[in-house]
Amino acid sequence: MRYDDTKKILVTGGAGFLGSHLCERLLADGHEVLCVDNFYTGTRRNIAHLLGNPRFEILRHDVTFPLYVEVDEIYNLACPASPVHYQFDPVQTTKTSVIGAINMLGLAKRLRIKVFQASTSEVYGDPEVHPQVEEYVGHVNPIGFRSCYDEGKRCAETLFFDYRRQHNLPIKVVRIFNTYGPRMHPNDGRVVSNLIMQALRGDEITLYGDGEQTRSFCYVSDLIEGFVRLMDSGPEVTGPINIGNPNEFTIRDLAHMVIELTDSRSRITHRPLPPDDPRQRRPDIGKAKALLDWEPTVQLREGLERTIAYFRTTL
C-alpha cells in the first residue's frame, strides 16, 4: 500500500519512440516507472538517459508471454508501428496486439487497476468519412498487407471494451494519428523519418503515388500530454479518443517543407502507391478538447525543426 501520490507505472514498449517519451514524462511527474520491452524495435539508446534514475527500472520481456508484477497503472504501447517493422513478421505483429492485450488486461484485472491501450488511426483504414470521428467504424481490408497491424489493433480495442463490460475493468483507449519527433527510428519507413533522412543525405526524395494523399502530423510531446490527460481522467472517460493534430497536409507539402528546412538539394521522385495506403487522414479532436481539455500546441514547422536537429545527430 502506498502512502503518497507516487505511482508505480508499467509502460510496455517503453524503449520505443513513444514509450521512451512517456517514461520520461512519468518520471518527471514524480512516478516510478517499470519499462518493459523486448527490443524488437525499441532501443536502449532511447532510454539511456533514464538509467541512472532510481525510480526507473527496465525489464526485457515480450508481452505475448504473461507478466507477473505489482504496479498501479499500465500503459500498453508494445507493438511495432511502422509498415517496415510490422510487415516483417506479420504473424508476430498480430500476436503482439492481441495476445499482448489479453496479458495486460489479465494483469490489470488481477490488480484491479487502470489499463491504457495505445490504439491507432489505422483502425479507420482508408476512410470514407473525413475527418475521422470516433464513431466511424472504418473501412479496413482484413486480408491485406497492412491487416496484421490494422486488425490486430481493432481486435485489441474489442478486448478492452469486452473486459470493461464483462469485468468492469477501468480502461482508457487512445487512437494515435501520425506522430513524429526525436527518437524516431531513422529507418522505420514512416514518412517523416524517410523524408528527413533522404533530404539530409542528399538522396532522392521518394513520394508514393502522386503525393496528394494527406496526413495530419502530431508532435510527440503533444501526444504524450494527451496520453497522461486521458489516463488521469474520470472513470466515465474510456475512449476511444482521437489524439492527433487536425491540421492536414499533403505528403508533397511535407516533402517541400523538409527540403526547405534541411537546405537540401534532393530531387523528388515518385513510386507506386503501396496497397491499402489511406488517401486521407485527419482526426476530429472534438472529444479530446471537450473531455480532456487537450489540443496540440506544436505546429508542423516547429516540430520538424526539432526533429531534423535530432536526425542530424544520428548521421
mmCIF file of C-alpha atoms in Angstrom, residues 21-308:
data_model
loop_
_atom_site.group_PDB
_atom_site.id
_atom_site.type_symbol
_atom_site.label_atom_id
_atom_site.label_comp_id
_atom_site.label_asym_id
_atom_site.label_seq_id
_atom_site.Cartn_x
_atom_site.Cartn_y
_atom_site.Cartn_z
ATOM 1 C CA HIS A 21 8.972 9.850 -24.162
ATOM 2 C CA LEU A 22 6.159 8.552 -21.954
ATOM 3 C CA CYS A 23 8.614 7.052 -19.459
ATOM 4 C CA GLU A 24 10.446 10.386 -19.355
ATOM 5 C CA ARG A 25 7.221 12.295 -18.722
ATOM 6 C CA LEU A 26 6.020 9.951 -15.959
ATOM 7 C CA LEU A 27 9.368 10.200 -14.183
ATOM 8 C CA ALA A 28 9.224 13.994 -14.453
ATOM 9 C CA ASP A 29 5.797 13.813 -12.807
ATOM 10 C CA GLY A 30 7.369 12.019 -9.836
ATOM 11 C CA HIS A 31 6.272 8.433 -10.503
ATOM 12 C CA GLU A 32 8.170 5.152 -10.528
ATOM 13 C CA VAL A 33 8.353 3.570 -13.977
ATOM 14 C CA LEU A 34 8.786 -0.069 -14.956
ATOM 15 C CA CYS A 35 9.781 -0.062 -18.629
ATOM 16 C CA VAL A 36 9.103 -3.377 -20.376
ATOM 17 C CA ASP A 37 10.402 -4.017 -23.899
ATOM 18 C CA ASN A 38 11.656 -6.943 -25.984
ATOM 19 C CA PHE A 39 13.847 -4.545 -28.014
ATOM 20 C CA TYR A 40 12.450 -5.678 -31.358
ATOM 21 C CA THR A 41 12.054 -2.069 -32.462
ATOM 22 C CA GLY A 42 12.841 -0.221 -29.216
ATOM 23 C CA THR A 43 16.475 0.552 -28.347
ATOM 24 C CA ARG A 44 18.451 1.113 -25.175
ATOM 25 C CA ARG A 45 19.679 4.350 -26.715
ATOM 26 C CA ASN A 46 16.173 5.796 -26.320
ATOM 27 C CA ILE A 47 16.208 5.285 -22.563
ATOM 28 C CA ALA A 48 19.950 5.539 -21.801
ATOM 29 C CA HIS A 49 19.480 8.946 -20.167
ATOM 30 C CA LEU A 50 16.928 7.443 -17.758
ATOM 31 C CA LEU A 51 19.002 4.512 -16.496
ATOM 32 C CA GLY A 52 20.564 6.462 -13.630
ATOM 33 C CA ASN A 53 17.189 7.473 -12.228
ATOM 34 C CA PRO A 54 16.447 5.427 -9.078
ATOM 35 C CA ARG A 55 12.717 5.470 -9.924
ATOM 36 C CA PHE A 56 13.297 3.873 -13.340
ATOM 37 C CA GLU A 57 13.509 0.123 -13.893
ATOM 38 C CA ILE A 58 13.847 -1.803 -17.143
ATOM 39 C CA LEU A 59 12.791 -5.379 -17.889
ATOM 40 C CA ARG A 60 13.389 -7.275 -21.127
ATOM 41 C CA HIS A 61 10.129 -9.106 -21.780
ATOM 42 C CA ASP A 62 7.800 -9.966 -24.662
ATOM 43 C CA VAL A 63 4.168 -9.123 -23.902
ATOM 44 C CA THR A 64 2.954 -12.207 -25.750
ATOM 45 C CA PHE A 65 4.002 -14.024 -22.562
ATOM 46 C CA PRO A 66 2.287 -13.333 -19.210
ATOM 47 C CA LEU A 67 3.916 -10.812 -16.893
ATOM 48 C CA TYR A 68 3.675 -11.025 -13.112
ATOM 49 C CA VAL A 69 4.474 -7.685 -11.495
ATOM 50 C CA GLU A 70 2.884 -5.351 -8.942
ATOM 51 C CA VAL A 71 2.057 -1.909 -10.345
ATOM 52 C CA ASP A 72 -0.583 0.812 -10.002
ATOM 53 C CA GLU A 73 -1.267 1.591 -13.681
ATOM 54 C CA ILE A 74 -0.484 0.092 -17.082
ATOM 55 C CA TYR A 75 0.219 1.830 -20.374
ATOM 56 C CA ASN A 76 0.211 -0.783 -23.149
ATOM 57 C CA LEU A 77 2.262 0.578 -26.066
ATOM 58 C CA ALA A 78 4.002 -2.631 -27.152
ATOM 59 C CA CYS A 79 3.709 -3.221 -30.909
ATOM 60 C CA PRO A 80 5.793 -2.365 -33.979
ATOM 61 C CA ALA A 81 4.087 0.665 -35.516
ATOM 62 C CA SER A 82 5.768 1.324 -38.860
ATOM 63 C CA PRO A 83 4.997 -0.673 -42.035
ATOM 64 C CA VAL A 84 8.615 -1.795 -42.428
ATOM 65 C CA HIS A 85 8.626 -3.322 -38.961
ATOM 66 C CA TYR A 86 5.087 -4.667 -38.631
ATOM 67 C CA GLN A 87 5.141 -6.287 -42.079
ATOM 68 C CA PHE A 88 8.491 -8.014 -41.432
ATOM 69 C CA ASP A 89 6.811 -10.600 -39.186
ATOM 70 C CA PRO A 90 3.068 -10.046 -39.622
ATOM 71 C CA VAL A 91 2.030 -13.058 -37.522
ATOM 72 C CA GLN A 92 4.081 -11.795 -34.580
ATOM 73 C CA THR A 93 2.600 -8.309 -35.075
ATOM 74 C CA THR A 94 -0.924 -9.665 -34.698
ATOM 75 C CA LYS A 95 0.114 -11.771 -31.709
ATOM 76 C CA THR A 96 1.679 -8.732 -30.038
ATOM 77 C CA SER A 97 -1.504 -6.700 -30.434
ATOM 78 C CA VAL A 98 -3.966 -9.429 -29.473
ATOM 79 C CA ILE A 99 -2.140 -11.687 -27.001
ATOM 80 C CA GLY A 100 -0.293 -8.694 -25.575
ATOM 81 C CA ALA A 101 -3.632 -7.001 -24.909
ATOM 82 C CA ILE A 102 -5.012 -10.156 -23.276
ATOM 83 C CA ASN A 103 -1.973 -10.415 -20.994
ATOM 84 C CA MET A 104 -2.065 -6.746 -19.954
ATOM 85 C CA LEU A 105 -5.832 -6.870 -19.404
ATOM 86 C CA GLY A 106 -5.406 -10.001 -17.297
ATOM 87 C CA LEU A 107 -2.739 -8.301 -15.202
ATOM 88 C CA ALA A 108 -4.937 -5.216 -14.744
ATOM 89 C CA LYS A 109 -7.895 -7.401 -13.788
ATOM 90 C CA ARG A 110 -5.844 -9.238 -11.152
ATOM 91 C CA LEU A 111 -4.519 -5.970 -9.704
ATOM 92 C CA ARG A 112 -7.810 -4.052 -10.187
ATOM 93 C CA ILE A 113 -6.049 -1.108 -11.837
ATOM 94 C CA LYS A 114 -6.470 1.157 -14.858
ATOM 95 C CA VAL A 115 -5.030 -0.036 -18.144
ATOM 96 C CA PHE A 116 -4.341 2.161 -21.170
ATOM 97 C CA GLN A 117 -4.295 0.908 -24.764
ATOM 98 C CA ALA A 118 -2.359 2.723 -27.473
ATOM 99 C CA SER A 119 -4.552 2.118 -30.499
ATOM 100 C CA THR A 120 -4.183 3.788 -33.866
ATOM 101 C CA SER A 121 -5.901 5.786 -36.562
ATOM 102 C CA GLU A 122 -5.248 2.741 -38.747
ATOM 103 C CA VAL A 123 -8.420 1.241 -37.262
ATOM 104 C CA TYR A 124 -10.234 3.603 -39.675
ATOM 105 C CA GLY A 125 -8.433 2.054 -42.669
ATOM 106 C CA ASP A 126 -8.798 4.036 -45.910
ATOM 107 C CA PRO A 127 -11.586 6.216 -44.520
ATOM 108 C CA GLU A 128 -14.792 7.138 -46.303
ATOM 109 C CA VAL A 129 -15.603 9.675 -43.553
ATOM 110 C CA HIS A 130 -13.436 12.779 -43.293
ATOM 111 C CA PRO A 131 -12.279 13.987 -40.826
ATOM 112 C CA GLN A 132 -12.405 10.779 -38.819
ATOM 113 C CA VAL A 133 -14.667 10.775 -35.758
ATOM 114 C CA GLU A 134 -14.508 8.090 -33.084
ATOM 115 C CA GLU A 135 -17.966 6.780 -34.016
ATOM 116 C CA TYR A 136 -16.786 5.885 -37.537
ATOM 117 C CA VAL A 137 -16.294 2.101 -37.705
ATOM 118 C CA GLY A 138 -13.748 2.181 -40.506
ATOM 119 C CA HIS A 139 -13.050 0.851 -43.981
ATOM 120 C CA VAL A 140 -10.379 -1.804 -43.483
ATOM 121 C CA ASN A 141 -9.123 -4.657 -45.651
ATOM 122 C CA PRO A 142 -8.983 -7.704 -43.318
ATOM 123 C CA ILE A 143 -6.612 -9.730 -45.546
ATOM 124 C CA GLY A 144 -4.162 -7.163 -46.936
ATOM 125 C CA PHE A 145 -0.508 -6.444 -46.191
ATOM 126 C CA ARG A 146 -1.431 -3.898 -43.512
ATOM 127 C CA SER A 147 -4.066 -6.095 -41.876
ATOM 128 C CA CYS A 148 -1.726 -7.599 -39.276
ATOM 129 C CA TYR A 149 -1.462 -4.150 -37.710
ATOM 130 C CA ASP A 150 -4.880 -2.674 -38.543
ATOM 131 C CA GLU A 151 -6.918 -5.688 -37.492
ATOM 132 C CA GLY A 152 -4.637 -6.506 -34.568
ATOM 133 C CA LYS A 153 -5.311 -3.084 -33.101
ATOM 134 C CA ARG A 154 -9.032 -3.344 -33.845
ATOM 135 C CA CYS A 155 -9.171 -6.679 -32.019
ATOM 136 C CA ALA A 156 -7.249 -5.170 -29.077
ATOM 137 C CA GLU A 157 -9.905 -2.452 -28.816
ATOM 138 C CA THR A 158 -12.603 -5.153 -28.842
ATOM 139 C CA LEU A 159 -10.889 -6.947 -25.977
ATOM 140 C CA PHE A 160 -10.555 -3.770 -23.923
ATOM 141 C CA PHE A 161 -14.230 -2.938 -24.181
ATOM 142 C CA ASP A 162 -15.309 -6.521 -23.519
ATOM 143 C CA TYR A 163 -13.170 -6.558 -20.371
ATOM 144 C CA ARG A 164 -14.880 -3.349 -19.307
ATOM 145 C CA ARG A 165 -18.367 -4.759 -19.961
ATOM 146 C CA GLN A 166 -17.690 -8.210 -18.530
ATOM 147 C CA HIS A 167 -15.342 -7.392 -15.629
ATOM 148 C CA ASN A 168 -15.976 -3.665 -15.041
ATOM 149 C CA LEU A 169 -12.284 -3.027 -15.694
ATOM 150 C CA PRO A 170 -11.245 0.654 -15.845
ATOM 151 C CA ILE A 171 -9.878 1.164 -19.359
ATOM 152 C CA LYS A 172 -8.504 4.020 -21.475
ATOM 153 C CA VAL A 173 -8.190 3.712 -25.263
ATOM 154 C CA VAL A 174 -6.477 6.302 -27.437
ATOM 155 C CA ARG A 175 -6.329 6.350 -31.238
ATOM 156 C CA ILE A 176 -2.978 7.789 -32.295
ATOM 157 C CA PHE A 177 -2.654 9.752 -35.519
ATOM 158 C CA ASN A 178 0.692 10.242 -37.299
ATOM 159 C CA THR A 179 3.231 11.274 -34.671
ATOM 160 C CA TYR A 180 6.807 12.399 -35.161
ATOM 161 C CA GLY A 181 9.737 13.782 -33.185
ATOM 162 C CA PRO A 182 13.144 12.903 -31.716
ATOM 163 C CA ARG A 183 13.926 9.210 -31.198
ATOM 164 C CA MET A 184 12.031 8.046 -34.250
ATOM 165 C CA HIS A 185 13.973 5.180 -35.797
ATOM 166 C CA PRO A 186 15.798 6.630 -38.842
ATOM 167 C CA ASN A 187 14.968 3.590 -40.977
ATOM 168 C CA ASP A 188 11.449 2.809 -39.798
ATOM 169 C CA GLY A 189 9.812 3.573 -43.141
ATOM 170 C CA ARG A 190 7.488 6.266 -41.771
ATOM 171 C CA VAL A 191 7.039 9.264 -43.994
ATOM 172 C CA VAL A 192 8.568 11.928 -41.730
ATOM 173 C CA SER A 193 11.724 9.954 -40.940
ATOM 174 C CA ASN A 194 12.024 8.800 -44.571
ATOM 175 C CA LEU A 195 11.866 12.298 -45.991
ATOM 176 C CA ILE A 196 14.187 13.838 -43.398
ATOM 177 C CA MET A 197 16.861 11.162 -43.782
ATOM 178 C CA GLN A 198 16.705 11.309 -47.590
ATOM 179 C CA ALA A 199 16.989 15.101 -47.509
ATOM 180 C CA LEU A 200 19.907 15.113 -45.047
ATOM 181 C CA ARG A 201 21.788 12.521 -47.086
ATOM 182 C CA GLY A 202 21.098 14.304 -50.365
ATOM 183 C CA ASP A 203 19.258 11.246 -51.705
ATOM 184 C CA GLU A 204 16.217 11.397 -53.932
ATOM 185 C CA ILE A 205 13.033 12.255 -52.015
ATOM 186 C CA THR A 206 10.604 9.383 -52.546
ATOM 187 C CA LEU A 207 6.892 10.106 -52.800
ATOM 188 C CA TYR A 208 4.444 7.260 -53.256
ATOM 189 C CA GLY A 209 1.660 7.831 -55.748
ATOM 190 C CA ASP A 210 1.068 11.444 -56.746
ATOM 191 C CA GLY A 211 1.958 12.798 -53.310
ATOM 192 C CA GLU A 212 -1.504 14.299 -52.900
ATOM 193 C CA GLN A 213 -2.564 11.863 -50.156
ATOM 194 C CA THR A 214 -2.937 13.707 -46.848
ATOM 195 C CA ARG A 215 -1.797 13.157 -43.284
ATOM 196 C CA SER A 216 -2.030 15.101 -40.026
ATOM 197 C CA PHE A 217 1.204 15.245 -38.045
ATOM 198 C CA CYS A 218 1.278 15.456 -34.248
ATOM 199 C CA TYR A 219 4.484 16.302 -32.383
ATOM 200 C CA VAL A 220 5.422 13.727 -29.773
ATOM 201 C CA SER A 221 5.214 15.980 -26.700
ATOM 202 C CA ASP A 222 1.631 16.911 -27.593
ATOM 203 C CA LEU A 223 0.710 13.252 -27.951
ATOM 204 C CA ILE A 224 2.213 12.314 -24.580
ATOM 205 C CA GLU A 225 0.298 15.146 -22.924
ATOM 206 C CA GLY A 226 -2.876 13.646 -24.383
ATOM 207 C CA PHE A 227 -1.936 10.210 -23.027
ATOM 208 C CA VAL A 228 -1.462 11.498 -19.495
ATOM 209 C CA ARG A 229 -4.655 13.561 -19.532
ATOM 210 C CA LEU A 230 -6.665 10.558 -20.728
ATOM 211 C CA MET A 231 -5.182 8.266 -18.079
ATOM 212 C CA ASP A 232 -5.865 10.833 -15.350
ATOM 213 C CA SER A 233 -9.456 11.465 -16.484
ATOM 214 C CA GLY A 234 -12.501 10.154 -14.617
ATOM 215 C CA PRO A 235 -13.710 6.545 -14.905
ATOM 216 C CA GLU A 236 -16.526 7.545 -17.245
ATOM 217 C CA VAL A 237 -13.974 8.606 -19.907
ATOM 218 C CA THR A 238 -12.923 5.350 -21.534
ATOM 219 C CA GLY A 239 -12.323 6.437 -25.117
ATOM 220 C CA PRO A 240 -11.640 5.621 -27.781
ATOM 221 C CA ILE A 241 -10.398 9.182 -28.183
ATOM 222 C CA ASN A 242 -8.525 10.562 -31.173
ATOM 223 C CA ILE A 243 -5.235 12.222 -30.280
ATOM 224 C CA GLY A 244 -3.578 13.964 -33.204
ATOM 225 C CA ASN A 245 -3.079 17.301 -34.905
ATOM 226 C CA PRO A 246 -6.089 18.253 -37.060
ATOM 227 C CA ASN A 247 -4.014 20.370 -39.462
ATOM 228 C CA GLU A 248 -3.904 18.409 -42.716
ATOM 229 C CA PHE A 249 -1.020 18.400 -45.214
ATOM 230 C CA THR A 250 -0.362 16.584 -48.457
ATOM 231 C CA ILE A 251 2.753 14.442 -48.498
ATOM 232 C CA ARG A 252 4.033 16.705 -51.273
ATOM 233 C CA ASP A 253 3.654 19.728 -48.951
ATOM 234 C CA LEU A 254 5.559 17.860 -46.258
ATOM 235 C CA ALA A 255 8.364 16.983 -48.672
ATOM 236 C CA HIS A 256 8.811 20.592 -49.781
ATOM 237 C CA MET A 257 8.885 21.772 -46.154
ATOM 238 C CA VAL A 258 11.536 19.176 -45.267
ATOM 239 C CA ILE A 259 13.663 20.181 -48.271
ATOM 240 C CA GLU A 260 13.433 23.835 -47.237
ATOM 241 C CA LEU A 261 14.255 23.236 -43.559
ATOM 242 C CA THR A 262 17.219 20.944 -44.326
ATOM 243 C CA ASP A 263 18.507 23.209 -47.132
ATOM 244 C CA SER A 264 18.704 20.048 -49.217
ATOM 245 C CA ARG A 265 19.336 19.747 -52.938
ATOM 246 C CA SER A 266 17.433 16.476 -53.126
ATOM 247 C CA ARG A 267 15.019 15.975 -56.004
ATOM 248 C CA ILE A 268 11.550 14.465 -55.694
ATOM 249 C CA THR A 269 10.807 11.138 -57.410
ATOM 250 C CA HIS A 270 7.642 9.057 -57.473
ATOM 251 C CA ARG A 271 6.962 5.358 -56.876
ATOM 252 C CA PRO A 272 3.715 3.360 -56.974
ATOM 253 C CA LEU A 273 1.366 3.731 -54.022
ATOM 254 C CA PRO A 274 1.506 0.705 -51.651
ATOM 255 C CA PRO A 275 -1.653 -1.443 -51.348
ATOM 256 C CA ASP A 276 -4.358 -0.136 -48.988
ATOM 257 C CA ASP A 277 -2.447 3.076 -48.304
ATOM 258 C CA PRO A 278 -5.026 5.586 -46.972
ATOM 259 C CA ARG A 279 -5.704 8.539 -49.263
ATOM 260 C CA GLN A 280 -6.565 10.895 -46.420
ATOM 261 C CA ARG A 281 -6.162 11.029 -42.672
ATOM 262 C CA ARG A 282 -7.260 13.777 -40.298
ATOM 263 C CA PRO A 283 -8.581 13.467 -36.742
ATOM 264 C CA ASP A 284 -11.680 15.085 -35.384
ATOM 265 C CA ILE A 285 -10.422 16.031 -31.904
ATOM 266 C CA GLY A 286 -13.700 17.380 -30.535
ATOM 267 C CA LYS A 287 -13.823 14.711 -27.817
ATOM 268 C CA ALA A 288 -10.237 15.365 -26.732
ATOM 269 C CA LYS A 289 -10.994 19.069 -26.433
ATOM 270 C CA ALA A 290 -14.255 18.580 -24.551
ATOM 271 C CA LEU A 291 -13.278 15.709 -22.242
ATOM 272 C CA LEU A 292 -9.543 16.280 -21.722
ATOM 273 C CA ASP A 293 -9.154 19.994 -22.453
ATOM 274 C CA TRP A 294 -6.434 18.910 -24.884
ATOM 275 C CA GLU A 295 -5.305 20.179 -28.239
ATOM 276 C CA PRO A 296 -1.855 20.279 -29.866
ATOM 277 C CA THR A 297 0.426 23.250 -29.325
ATOM 278 C CA VAL A 298 3.429 22.412 -31.538
ATOM 279 C CA GLN A 299 2.790 23.027 -35.222
ATOM 280 C CA LEU A 300 4.475 21.249 -38.100
ATOM 281 C CA ARG A 301 7.287 23.658 -38.968
ATOM 282 C CA GLU A 302 8.453 23.963 -35.350
ATOM 283 C CA GLY A 303 8.199 20.220 -34.783
ATOM 284 C CA LEU A 304 10.108 19.431 -37.963
ATOM 285 C CA GLU A 305 12.908 21.783 -36.966
ATOM 286 C CA ARG A 306 13.323 19.907 -33.667
ATOM 287 C CA THR A 307 13.109 16.521 -35.392
ATOM 288 C CA ILE A 308 15.621 17.451 -38.089
#
